[in-house]
Short mmCIF file of C-alpha atoms and ligand atoms in Angstrom, two decimals:
data_model
loop_
_atom_site.label_atom_id
_atom_site.label_comp_id
_atom_site.label_asym_id
_atom_site.label_seq_id
_atom_site.Cartn_x
_atom_site.Cartn_y
_atom_site.Cartn_z
CA MET A 7 -48.02 3.63 -80.71
CA ALA A 8 -47.70 -0.10 -81.32
CA LEU A 9 -47.83 -2.26 -78.25
CA LEU A 10 -44.32 -3.37 -77.36
CA GLY A 11 -43.53 -6.92 -76.18
CA HIS A 12 -41.99 -7.26 -72.74
CA LEU A 13 -38.50 -7.76 -74.08
CA ASP A 14 -38.69 -4.71 -76.36
CA GLN A 15 -39.88 -2.62 -73.44
CA ILE A 16 -37.01 -3.90 -71.37
CA PHE A 17 -34.43 -3.20 -74.07
CA ARG A 18 -35.75 0.32 -74.46
CA LYS A 19 -35.64 0.94 -70.73
CA ILE A 20 -32.06 -0.31 -70.58
CA ASP A 21 -31.10 2.22 -73.25
CA GLU A 22 -32.86 4.96 -71.31
CA ASN A 23 -30.97 4.10 -68.13
CA ALA A 24 -27.56 3.58 -69.74
CA SER A 25 -25.90 6.57 -68.08
CA HIS A 26 -27.14 5.47 -64.68
CA PHE A 27 -25.64 1.99 -65.30
CA VAL A 28 -22.33 3.60 -66.23
CA GLU A 29 -22.39 5.63 -63.00
CA ASN A 30 -22.85 2.43 -61.01
CA LEU A 31 -19.90 0.86 -62.80
CA ALA A 32 -17.80 3.91 -61.93
CA GLU A 33 -18.67 3.38 -58.24
CA ALA A 34 -17.71 -0.28 -58.40
CA VAL A 35 -14.45 0.39 -60.26
CA ALA A 36 -13.49 2.99 -57.62
CA ILE A 37 -13.33 0.24 -54.99
CA GLU A 38 -9.79 -1.14 -55.19
CA SER A 39 -10.71 -4.76 -54.58
CA ILE A 40 -7.38 -6.35 -55.48
CA SER A 41 -7.31 -9.87 -54.07
CA ALA A 42 -3.58 -10.37 -54.72
CA TRP A 43 -2.61 -7.56 -52.33
CA PRO A 44 -3.06 -8.49 -48.66
CA HIS A 45 -3.21 -4.80 -47.62
CA LYS A 46 -6.37 -4.36 -49.75
CA ARG A 47 -8.41 -6.96 -47.83
CA SER A 48 -10.78 -4.33 -46.43
CA GLU A 49 -11.53 -3.14 -49.98
CA LEU A 50 -12.61 -6.67 -50.88
CA THR A 51 -15.08 -6.72 -48.02
CA ARG A 52 -16.26 -3.23 -48.96
CA MET A 53 -16.93 -4.41 -52.52
CA VAL A 54 -18.86 -7.46 -51.27
CA ARG A 55 -21.01 -5.27 -49.02
CA TRP A 56 -21.60 -2.73 -51.79
CA THR A 57 -22.91 -5.52 -54.02
CA ALA A 58 -24.97 -7.05 -51.21
CA GLU A 59 -26.72 -3.72 -50.79
CA LYS A 60 -27.59 -3.62 -54.50
CA LEU A 61 -29.05 -7.13 -54.31
CA ARG A 62 -31.06 -6.29 -51.20
CA LYS A 63 -32.59 -3.38 -53.09
CA LEU A 64 -33.80 -5.90 -55.68
CA GLY A 65 -35.53 -7.77 -52.87
CA ALA A 66 -33.00 -10.61 -52.61
CA GLN A 67 -32.12 -12.40 -49.39
CA VAL A 68 -28.40 -12.01 -48.89
CA GLU A 69 -25.97 -13.98 -46.78
CA LEU A 70 -22.28 -13.13 -46.40
CA LYS A 71 -20.57 -16.42 -45.72
CA ASP A 72 -17.29 -16.41 -43.86
CA LEU A 73 -14.51 -18.46 -45.43
CA GLY A 74 -12.00 -18.39 -42.59
CA GLU A 75 -8.35 -17.54 -43.14
CA GLN A 76 -5.95 -17.62 -46.05
CA THR A 77 -2.40 -18.88 -45.55
CA LEU A 78 -0.04 -16.86 -47.74
CA PRO A 79 2.93 -18.62 -49.40
CA ASP A 80 5.20 -17.20 -46.66
CA GLY A 81 3.00 -18.71 -43.93
CA THR A 82 1.22 -15.52 -42.79
CA ARG A 83 -2.52 -15.87 -42.18
CA ILE A 84 -5.09 -13.22 -43.12
CA PRO A 85 -8.91 -13.39 -43.34
CA TYR A 86 -10.60 -14.22 -46.63
CA PRO A 87 -13.34 -11.81 -47.71
CA PRO A 88 -16.81 -13.37 -47.29
CA ILE A 89 -18.63 -14.83 -50.28
CA LEU A 90 -21.98 -13.37 -51.15
CA LEU A 91 -24.87 -15.81 -51.47
CA GLY A 92 -28.07 -14.17 -52.68
CA THR A 93 -31.52 -15.58 -53.35
CA LEU A 94 -34.34 -13.95 -55.27
CA VAL A 95 -37.50 -16.04 -55.28
CA VAL A 96 -40.15 -14.81 -57.70
CA ASP A 97 -42.37 -17.90 -57.73
CA PRO A 98 -41.47 -21.24 -56.11
CA ASP A 99 -42.64 -23.03 -59.27
CA TYR A 100 -40.23 -21.17 -61.55
CA THR A 101 -36.91 -22.49 -62.84
CA THR A 102 -33.94 -21.40 -60.71
CA VAL A 103 -30.84 -20.01 -62.38
CA LEU A 104 -27.66 -19.69 -60.37
CA VAL A 105 -25.41 -16.89 -61.55
CA TYR A 106 -21.75 -16.37 -60.71
CA GLY A 107 -19.39 -13.42 -61.04
CA HIS A 108 -16.37 -12.12 -59.16
CA LEU A 109 -15.88 -8.82 -57.37
CA ASP A 110 -12.11 -8.82 -57.05
CA VAL A 111 -9.73 -7.50 -59.69
CA GLN A 112 -6.13 -7.80 -60.79
CA PRO A 113 -3.57 -5.33 -59.45
CA ALA A 114 -3.21 -2.03 -61.31
CA ARG A 115 -1.05 1.06 -60.93
CA LEU A 116 -1.00 4.20 -63.05
CA GLU A 117 2.80 3.72 -63.41
CA ASP A 118 2.24 0.39 -65.15
CA GLY A 119 1.43 2.48 -68.21
CA TRP A 120 -2.25 3.29 -67.94
CA ASP A 121 -3.49 6.31 -69.91
CA SER A 122 -6.00 7.17 -67.16
CA PRO A 123 -6.13 6.33 -63.44
CA PRO A 124 -7.10 2.61 -63.27
CA PHE A 125 -9.71 3.10 -60.53
CA VAL A 126 -11.44 6.08 -62.14
CA LEU A 127 -13.84 4.91 -64.86
CA THR A 128 -12.95 6.98 -67.92
CA GLU A 129 -14.94 7.04 -71.16
CA LYS A 130 -13.06 7.47 -74.43
CA ASN A 131 -14.12 6.58 -77.99
CA GLY A 132 -17.03 4.43 -76.90
CA ALA A 133 -15.05 2.46 -74.32
CA LEU A 134 -15.19 2.59 -70.52
CA TYR A 135 -11.67 2.27 -69.12
CA GLY A 136 -10.98 1.05 -65.61
CA ARG A 137 -9.69 -1.99 -63.74
CA GLY A 138 -12.47 -4.56 -63.45
CA SER A 139 -14.70 -2.87 -66.05
CA SER A 140 -14.68 -6.08 -68.11
CA ASP A 141 -13.24 -8.59 -65.61
CA ASP A 142 -15.66 -8.83 -63.91
CA LYS A 143 -17.50 -5.90 -62.35
CA GLY A 144 -19.26 -4.84 -65.58
CA PRO A 145 -20.84 -8.28 -66.11
CA VAL A 146 -21.84 -8.55 -62.42
CA LEU A 147 -23.59 -5.20 -62.66
CA GLY A 148 -25.22 -6.41 -65.88
CA TRP A 149 -27.22 -8.94 -63.82
CA ILE A 150 -28.28 -6.37 -61.27
CA HIS A 151 -29.35 -3.87 -63.92
CA ALA A 152 -31.19 -6.49 -66.00
CA ILE A 153 -33.28 -7.52 -62.98
CA GLN A 154 -33.78 -3.93 -61.88
CA THR A 155 -35.15 -3.13 -65.34
CA TYR A 156 -37.75 -5.93 -65.17
CA GLN A 157 -38.83 -4.67 -61.78
CA SER A 158 -38.98 -1.01 -62.75
CA LEU A 159 -41.40 -1.88 -65.55
CA GLY A 160 -43.52 -4.11 -63.34
CA VAL A 161 -42.66 -7.10 -65.55
CA PRO A 162 -42.19 -10.21 -63.38
CA VAL A 163 -38.66 -11.62 -63.50
CA PRO A 164 -39.27 -14.93 -65.32
CA VAL A 165 -37.01 -17.16 -63.16
CA ASN A 166 -35.83 -17.47 -59.58
CA LEU A 167 -32.23 -16.48 -59.04
CA LYS A 168 -29.34 -17.56 -56.87
CA PHE A 169 -26.25 -15.35 -56.82
CA VAL A 170 -22.74 -16.49 -55.95
CA PHE A 171 -20.39 -13.51 -55.99
CA GLU A 172 -16.90 -14.02 -54.62
CA ALA A 173 -13.89 -11.77 -54.13
CA MET A 174 -10.92 -14.16 -54.38
CA GLU A 175 -11.23 -15.40 -57.97
CA GLU A 176 -8.12 -13.65 -59.22
CA SER A 177 -6.18 -15.41 -56.48
CA GLY A 178 -7.42 -18.91 -57.26
CA SER A 179 -10.79 -18.98 -55.41
CA GLU A 180 -9.15 -20.72 -52.50
CA GLY A 181 -11.59 -21.61 -49.79
CA LEU A 182 -14.54 -21.60 -52.17
CA ARG A 183 -14.85 -25.33 -52.83
CA GLY A 184 -15.39 -26.19 -49.18
CA ALA A 185 -18.00 -23.46 -48.84
CA LEU A 186 -19.89 -24.63 -51.91
CA GLU A 187 -19.75 -28.28 -50.85
CA SER A 188 -21.22 -27.36 -47.48
CA GLU A 189 -24.14 -25.69 -49.34
CA LYS A 190 -24.86 -28.67 -51.58
CA GLU A 191 -28.07 -29.54 -49.74
CA GLY A 192 -28.71 -25.95 -48.68
CA PHE A 193 -28.27 -22.84 -50.78
CA LEU A 194 -27.31 -24.74 -53.95
CA LYS A 195 -30.04 -27.36 -53.76
CA ASP A 196 -32.67 -25.65 -55.92
CA ALA A 197 -30.40 -24.51 -58.73
CA ASP A 198 -31.51 -25.90 -62.11
CA TYR A 199 -28.93 -24.16 -64.34
CA VAL A 200 -25.66 -22.35 -63.73
CA CYS A 201 -24.58 -19.25 -65.68
CA VAL A 202 -21.12 -17.77 -65.26
CA THR A 203 -20.52 -14.29 -66.71
CA ASP A 204 -16.74 -14.18 -66.58
CA SER A 205 -15.39 -14.62 -70.07
CA ARG A 206 -14.96 -12.59 -73.24
CA TRP A 207 -15.80 -12.90 -76.93
CA LEU A 208 -13.33 -14.65 -79.18
CA GLY A 209 -13.00 -11.55 -81.35
CA PRO A 210 -13.75 -7.85 -81.01
CA SER A 211 -17.30 -7.89 -82.40
CA ARG A 212 -18.98 -11.29 -82.53
CA PRO A 213 -20.81 -12.85 -79.56
CA CYS A 214 -20.16 -16.43 -78.44
CA LEU A 215 -21.06 -19.00 -75.80
CA THR A 216 -18.21 -20.67 -73.94
CA TYR A 217 -18.26 -24.38 -73.05
CA GLY A 218 -14.69 -25.05 -71.91
CA LEU A 219 -11.84 -23.52 -69.91
CA ARG A 220 -8.31 -24.55 -69.15
CA GLY A 221 -7.23 -25.10 -65.57
CA VAL A 222 -4.12 -23.68 -63.98
CA SER A 223 -1.39 -25.06 -61.73
CA TYR A 224 0.59 -22.21 -60.21
CA TYR A 225 4.07 -22.69 -58.74
CA HIS A 226 6.21 -20.66 -56.35
CA VAL A 227 9.84 -21.85 -56.33
CA GLU A 228 11.71 -20.26 -53.44
CA ILE A 229 15.50 -20.29 -53.20
CA GLU A 230 17.41 -18.80 -50.29
CA CYS A 231 21.18 -18.28 -50.17
CA SER A 232 21.97 -16.01 -47.22
CA VAL A 233 20.51 -14.37 -44.09
CA LYS A 234 20.51 -10.92 -45.68
CA ASP A 235 20.97 -9.22 -49.06
CA LEU A 236 24.69 -8.95 -49.93
CA HIS A 237 26.93 -6.40 -51.67
CA SER A 238 28.01 -8.10 -54.90
CA GLY A 239 31.37 -6.35 -54.82
CA VAL A 240 32.16 -7.56 -51.33
CA TYR A 241 30.66 -11.06 -51.34
CA GLY A 242 30.29 -11.83 -55.06
CA GLY A 243 32.47 -14.75 -56.13
CA THR A 244 32.25 -16.57 -52.83
CA VAL A 245 28.51 -17.21 -52.54
CA HIS A 246 26.21 -19.66 -54.38
CA GLU A 247 23.68 -17.07 -55.50
CA ALA A 248 19.97 -17.80 -55.23
CA MET A 249 19.09 -15.81 -58.35
CA THR A 250 21.59 -17.74 -60.48
CA ASP A 251 20.07 -21.01 -59.31
CA LEU A 252 16.55 -19.83 -60.01
CA VAL A 253 17.30 -18.56 -63.50
CA TYR A 254 18.87 -21.94 -64.29
CA LEU A 255 15.70 -23.74 -63.18
CA LEU A 256 13.27 -21.38 -64.89
CA ASN A 257 15.22 -21.74 -68.11
CA ALA A 258 14.75 -25.51 -68.01
CA LEU A 259 10.93 -25.38 -68.10
CA VAL A 260 9.90 -24.49 -71.64
CA THR A 261 11.35 -23.86 -75.12
CA LYS A 262 10.96 -20.60 -77.02
CA ASP A 263 8.31 -22.37 -79.13
CA GLY A 264 6.21 -23.19 -76.10
CA LYS A 265 7.12 -26.87 -75.75
CA ILE A 266 7.05 -27.81 -72.09
CA LEU A 267 10.23 -29.68 -71.13
CA ILE A 268 8.82 -31.45 -68.07
CA PRO A 269 8.77 -35.22 -68.74
CA HIS A 270 5.30 -36.86 -68.88
CA ILE A 271 3.50 -33.52 -68.83
CA TYR A 272 1.68 -34.31 -72.10
CA ASP A 273 0.84 -37.93 -71.14
CA GLN A 274 -2.75 -37.28 -70.04
CA VAL A 275 -3.71 -34.69 -72.68
CA ALA A 276 -6.89 -35.87 -74.43
CA PRO A 277 -6.22 -37.10 -77.96
CA LEU A 278 -7.67 -34.99 -80.77
CA SER A 279 -10.49 -36.78 -82.57
CA PRO A 280 -11.40 -35.95 -86.19
CA GLU A 281 -14.79 -34.70 -84.93
CA GLU A 282 -13.13 -32.28 -82.55
CA ALA A 283 -10.73 -31.07 -85.23
CA ASP A 284 -13.77 -30.27 -87.42
CA ILE A 285 -15.34 -27.99 -84.81
CA TYR A 286 -12.47 -25.52 -85.15
CA LYS A 287 -13.03 -25.00 -88.87
CA ALA A 288 -16.42 -23.34 -88.44
CA ILE A 289 -15.37 -20.83 -85.79
CA HIS A 290 -15.08 -17.15 -86.74
CA PHE A 291 -11.55 -16.14 -85.82
CA ASP A 292 -9.31 -13.72 -87.68
CA VAL A 293 -5.62 -14.48 -87.16
CA ASP A 294 -4.56 -10.99 -88.29
CA VAL A 295 -6.88 -9.29 -85.81
CA TYR A 296 -5.49 -11.56 -83.10
CA LYS A 297 -1.92 -10.72 -84.09
CA ARG A 298 -2.69 -7.02 -84.05
CA ASP A 299 -4.31 -7.36 -80.62
CA VAL A 300 -1.20 -9.08 -79.27
CA GLY A 301 1.05 -6.62 -81.06
CA CYS A 302 3.75 -9.08 -82.09
CA LYS A 303 5.50 -9.71 -85.41
CA GLU A 304 5.19 -13.47 -85.40
CA LEU A 305 3.23 -16.05 -83.45
CA ILE A 306 4.27 -19.63 -82.68
CA TYR A 307 1.51 -20.83 -85.04
CA GLU A 308 0.05 -19.20 -88.14
CA GLU A 309 -3.07 -21.31 -88.74
CA LYS A 310 -6.38 -20.51 -87.05
CA GLU A 311 -6.90 -24.12 -85.92
CA ASP A 312 -3.41 -24.40 -84.39
CA ILE A 313 -3.75 -21.11 -82.57
CA LEU A 314 -7.15 -21.95 -81.11
CA MET A 315 -6.12 -25.47 -80.11
CA HIS A 316 -3.02 -24.19 -78.36
CA ARG A 317 -5.14 -21.70 -76.45
CA TRP A 318 -7.92 -24.11 -75.56
CA ARG A 319 -6.98 -27.79 -75.62
CA PHE A 320 -3.19 -28.04 -75.20
CA PRO A 321 -1.28 -27.07 -72.07
CA SER A 322 1.06 -24.07 -71.93
CA LEU A 323 3.68 -22.89 -69.45
CA SER A 324 4.30 -19.21 -68.66
CA ILE A 325 6.94 -17.63 -66.45
CA HIS A 326 5.44 -14.69 -64.57
CA GLY A 327 8.02 -13.12 -62.35
CA ILE A 328 10.59 -13.27 -59.61
CA GLU A 329 9.78 -11.91 -56.17
CA GLY A 330 12.85 -10.46 -54.49
CA ALA A 331 14.51 -9.61 -57.80
CA PHE A 332 15.72 -6.07 -58.38
CA SER A 333 13.30 -4.58 -60.90
CA GLU A 334 13.51 -0.81 -60.53
CA PRO A 335 15.30 1.48 -62.96
CA GLY A 336 18.99 2.16 -62.43
CA GLN A 337 21.71 -0.20 -61.31
CA LYS A 338 21.73 -1.76 -57.89
CA THR A 339 24.59 -4.13 -57.16
CA VAL A 340 22.82 -6.46 -54.82
CA ILE A 341 22.83 -10.21 -54.36
CA PRO A 342 19.23 -10.88 -53.28
CA ARG A 343 19.05 -13.06 -50.18
CA LYS A 344 15.94 -14.93 -51.27
CA VAL A 345 14.05 -15.10 -54.57
CA VAL A 346 10.75 -16.70 -55.50
CA GLY A 347 10.22 -17.69 -59.11
CA LYS A 348 6.63 -17.84 -60.29
CA PHE A 349 5.32 -19.82 -63.21
CA SER A 350 2.13 -21.60 -64.14
CA ILE A 351 0.88 -24.35 -66.39
CA ARG A 352 -2.51 -24.03 -68.08
CA THR A 353 -3.94 -27.52 -67.87
CA VAL A 354 -6.45 -29.23 -70.15
CA PRO A 355 -8.67 -32.31 -70.31
CA ASN A 356 -7.71 -34.97 -69.08
CA GLN A 357 -4.76 -33.70 -67.04
CA ARG A 358 -5.19 -34.24 -63.31
CA PRO A 359 -3.69 -31.56 -61.03
CA GLU A 360 -2.14 -34.18 -58.72
CA SER A 361 -0.14 -35.78 -61.50
CA VAL A 362 0.84 -32.45 -63.04
CA GLU A 363 2.11 -31.36 -59.65
CA LYS A 364 4.06 -34.58 -59.19
CA HIS A 365 5.73 -34.32 -62.61
CA VAL A 366 6.69 -30.69 -62.01
CA THR A 367 8.01 -31.26 -58.49
CA ASP A 368 9.94 -34.39 -59.47
CA TYR A 369 11.53 -32.59 -62.42
CA ILE A 370 12.58 -29.47 -60.51
CA THR A 371 13.90 -31.52 -57.61
CA ARG A 372 15.92 -33.77 -59.93
CA LYS A 373 17.27 -30.82 -61.96
CA TYR A 374 18.32 -29.02 -58.81
CA GLU A 375 20.04 -32.09 -57.40
CA GLU A 376 21.96 -32.60 -60.65
CA TYR A 377 22.94 -28.94 -60.63
CA GLY A 378 24.41 -29.36 -57.18
CA SER A 379 23.74 -26.08 -55.36
CA PRO A 380 23.78 -26.17 -51.55
CA ASN A 381 21.00 -23.58 -51.30
CA LYS A 382 17.59 -24.21 -49.78
CA ILE A 383 14.72 -24.73 -52.22
CA ARG A 384 10.99 -24.84 -51.47
CA ILE A 385 8.16 -25.44 -53.95
CA HIS A 386 4.61 -24.28 -53.25
CA SER A 387 1.71 -24.84 -55.66
CA THR A 388 -2.03 -24.29 -56.08
CA HIS A 389 -4.38 -25.85 -58.62
CA ALA A 390 -7.63 -25.27 -60.47
CA THR A 391 -8.84 -27.97 -62.85
CA SER A 392 -10.00 -27.49 -66.46
CA TRP A 393 -13.71 -27.61 -67.29
CA THR A 394 -15.82 -28.55 -70.30
CA GLU A 395 -19.57 -28.76 -70.77
CA ASN A 396 -22.02 -30.18 -73.28
CA PRO A 397 -23.01 -27.18 -75.45
CA TYR A 398 -25.74 -29.14 -77.28
CA HIS A 399 -28.13 -28.61 -74.40
CA PRO A 400 -31.40 -26.64 -74.09
CA HIS A 401 -29.58 -24.25 -71.76
CA TYR A 402 -27.12 -23.28 -74.50
CA GLU A 403 -29.95 -23.12 -77.02
CA ALA A 404 -31.81 -20.65 -74.79
CA ALA A 405 -28.66 -18.53 -74.49
CA ALA A 406 -28.21 -18.68 -78.27
CA ARG A 407 -31.78 -17.40 -78.78
CA ALA A 408 -31.13 -14.60 -76.30
CA THR A 409 -27.94 -13.67 -78.16
CA LYS A 410 -29.78 -13.61 -81.45
CA SER A 411 -32.49 -11.35 -80.06
CA VAL A 412 -29.88 -8.76 -79.03
CA TYR A 413 -27.12 -9.07 -81.63
CA GLY A 414 -29.02 -10.63 -84.54
CA VAL A 415 -26.46 -13.42 -85.08
CA GLU A 416 -25.92 -16.99 -83.93
CA PRO A 417 -23.18 -17.10 -81.28
CA ASP A 418 -20.11 -19.26 -81.98
CA LEU A 419 -19.48 -22.09 -79.55
CA THR A 420 -16.05 -21.46 -78.09
CA ARG A 421 -13.68 -22.60 -75.40
CA GLU A 422 -11.20 -20.38 -73.60
CA GLY A 423 -7.67 -20.61 -72.36
CA GLY A 424 -8.22 -18.79 -69.06
CA THR A 425 -9.45 -20.32 -65.84
CA VAL A 426 -12.45 -19.70 -63.63
CA PRO A 427 -12.04 -22.18 -60.78
CA VAL A 428 -15.66 -22.01 -59.68
CA THR A 429 -16.98 -23.33 -63.00
CA LEU A 430 -15.91 -26.91 -62.37
CA MET A 431 -16.82 -26.65 -58.68
CA LEU A 432 -20.38 -25.60 -59.52
CA GLN A 433 -20.67 -28.28 -62.19
CA GLU A 434 -19.54 -30.97 -59.75
CA VAL A 435 -21.50 -29.77 -56.74
CA THR A 436 -24.81 -29.06 -58.52
CA ASN A 437 -24.62 -31.64 -61.32
CA LYS A 438 -26.37 -29.10 -63.51
CA ASN A 439 -25.51 -27.73 -66.95
CA VAL A 440 -23.06 -24.82 -66.68
CA LEU A 441 -22.88 -22.07 -69.31
CA ILE A 442 -20.35 -19.29 -69.62
CA LEU A 443 -22.05 -16.28 -71.16
CA PRO A 444 -19.46 -13.68 -72.25
CA ILE A 445 -20.26 -9.95 -72.14
CA GLY A 446 -16.98 -8.22 -72.99
CA ALA A 447 -14.88 -8.26 -76.19
CA SER A 448 -11.59 -10.06 -76.88
CA ASP A 449 -9.59 -6.82 -76.84
CA ASP A 450 -10.79 -5.64 -73.41
CA ALA A 451 -7.26 -6.06 -72.02
CA ALA A 452 -8.34 -7.88 -68.88
CA HIS A 453 -5.36 -8.07 -66.47
CA ALA A 454 -3.41 -5.57 -68.61
CA GLN A 455 -2.99 -1.79 -68.82
CA ASN A 456 -6.06 0.14 -69.99
CA GLU A 457 -8.62 -2.57 -69.30
CA LYS A 458 -11.96 -1.47 -70.75
CA ILE A 459 -15.42 -2.59 -71.63
CA ASN A 460 -17.06 -1.11 -74.69
CA ARG A 461 -20.14 0.90 -73.80
CA ARG A 462 -21.95 -1.22 -76.39
CA ASN A 463 -20.88 -4.49 -74.75
CA TYR A 464 -21.89 -3.19 -71.35
CA ILE A 465 -25.33 -1.97 -72.40
CA GLU A 466 -26.16 -4.67 -74.99
CA GLY A 467 -24.70 -7.15 -72.49
CA THR A 468 -27.28 -5.99 -69.95
CA LYS A 469 -29.93 -6.64 -72.60
CA LEU A 470 -28.37 -10.03 -73.28
CA LEU A 471 -28.76 -11.00 -69.63
CA ALA A 472 -32.33 -9.71 -69.60
CA ALA A 473 -33.07 -11.72 -72.76
CA TYR A 474 -31.37 -14.78 -71.28
CA LEU A 475 -33.63 -14.57 -68.21
CA HIS A 476 -36.60 -14.24 -70.57
CA GLU A 477 -35.55 -17.38 -72.51
CA MET A 478 -34.79 -19.31 -69.32
CA GLY A 479 -38.30 -18.56 -68.14
CA LYS A 480 -39.55 -20.74 -71.00
CA LEU A 481 -37.48 -23.83 -70.07
N1 BES B 529 -12.14 -14.21 -66.30
C1 BES B 529 -10.83 -14.73 -66.14
C2 BES B 529 -10.62 -16.05 -66.83
C3 BES B 529 -10.88 -15.99 -68.30
C4 BES B 529 -10.00 -15.31 -69.12
C5 BES B 529 -11.96 -16.62 -68.85
C6 BES B 529 -10.24 -15.24 -70.47
C7 BES B 529 -12.19 -16.55 -70.19
C8 BES B 529 -11.34 -15.83 -71.00
C9 BES B 529 -10.57 -14.87 -64.67
O1 BES B 529 -10.88 -13.72 -63.93
C10 BES B 529 -9.11 -15.09 -64.46
O2 BES B 529 -8.34 -14.24 -64.78
N2 BES B 529 -8.78 -16.21 -63.87
C11 BES B 529 -7.47 -16.51 -63.45
C12 BES B 529 -7.63 -17.67 -62.51
C13 BES B 529 -6.44 -18.04 -61.71
C14 BES B 529 -6.00 -16.94 -60.79
C15 BES B 529 -6.77 -19.27 -60.89
C16 BES B 529 -6.63 -16.86 -64.64
O3 BES B 529 -7.12 -17.46 -65.61
O4 BES B 529 -5.44 -16.51 -64.63
MN1 MN B 530 -12.67 -12.98 -64.46
MN1 MN B 531 -9.27 -12.27 -64.38
#
């Protein structure tokens, strides 16, 4: 038998252990670590501890750092789950790579329209279905399994590692910035490169490297009209209704074609240079595949470049829901006492969260004054800033070589429209090059019903991380 190189041995071992890696993912998916639901706080901590145990088994030093308390929009205070800080030193002279992933997931209920129970990993047609399989438990496990494979073969891991795994990402990573800043001269000091595995490919089958993300400013607009819910037959016609007010305001935010109606909101958006416009031409992106994935007849834009730019480098406003609104089947004739409208703006370079917030608050306040309702209004907002990185950097070149060794193609350089708050925090606190290395595919349905990760993405993704560590060892 020909002598295999280290990487070939590792790839082969990963294939051999694939079913064991899937079992581990099933265990992780079974933990209902939903950060948006206060009553699931203990599941978040359970998920952090479960992961800590895995890292300890790799020989890492693990610290669970307390983040204090979260204040919910209604003023209630509950504890944050701890963040996990792990350190695996192989050789003090090696390069240190800091990796980030998140352990919390979006809410999911079978009744939302899942074909299988969201917290039971279910394999069908080459895909592993379950909440968090792609966003972001699968990629987190990819790191653990890649390192475990090196160790099981007695091949030295070629870099030192720092792990930052948090469990509040899906709720805005509140509390994280302070914790990271306090570790600037401690835990974070030795990091030479930062790698975030919390993104997806641009299409269903071609790998990419991500060098930009939009930010997000999230708003809660609360309107209260009475001390209790009211019978619309008894009181209707005499009360200024909170829901009516809110619908009026929400309708004033954006046009059907996605134009944001808030004055000055586009003022700080970076102008498009001819060089930047050129970048979009080379990217592999099939508009028809995208349309089919969305499942709509018509998009706002038809051209590849327009679609990508409006996902990546222009802001957008989405209306998400109304807390307190009647949303069950059947007819209920209630006047809700209090409603909270929720919307967000995806922000882009060079929009600053403070000025976005000011423009939004000024506009809503002025609109509401003009409208003339006597009801109480309260606006609450949270912010995560956009991020971009220089992709023409040895770090990205190493990741491109790793991609090529697994998938046989050059990865596209892409940006994304979603937000990972920690990316900018880590860039600012460490001053090091930050890479987002996607594992899952564009049609994984993160946040939606039937979230999945393809078995291929999960297993080849584990190889990708192993190959990335191998390439980073050469830097
Ligand atoms: N992994 C996503 C962000 C993402 C989506 C990156 C698509 C790349 C492609 C992340 O878990 C996420 O959902 N973030 C939230 C952040 C928010 C709660 C601050 C988001 O974008 O809505
Ligand atoms: Mn994520
Ligand atoms: Mn997410």
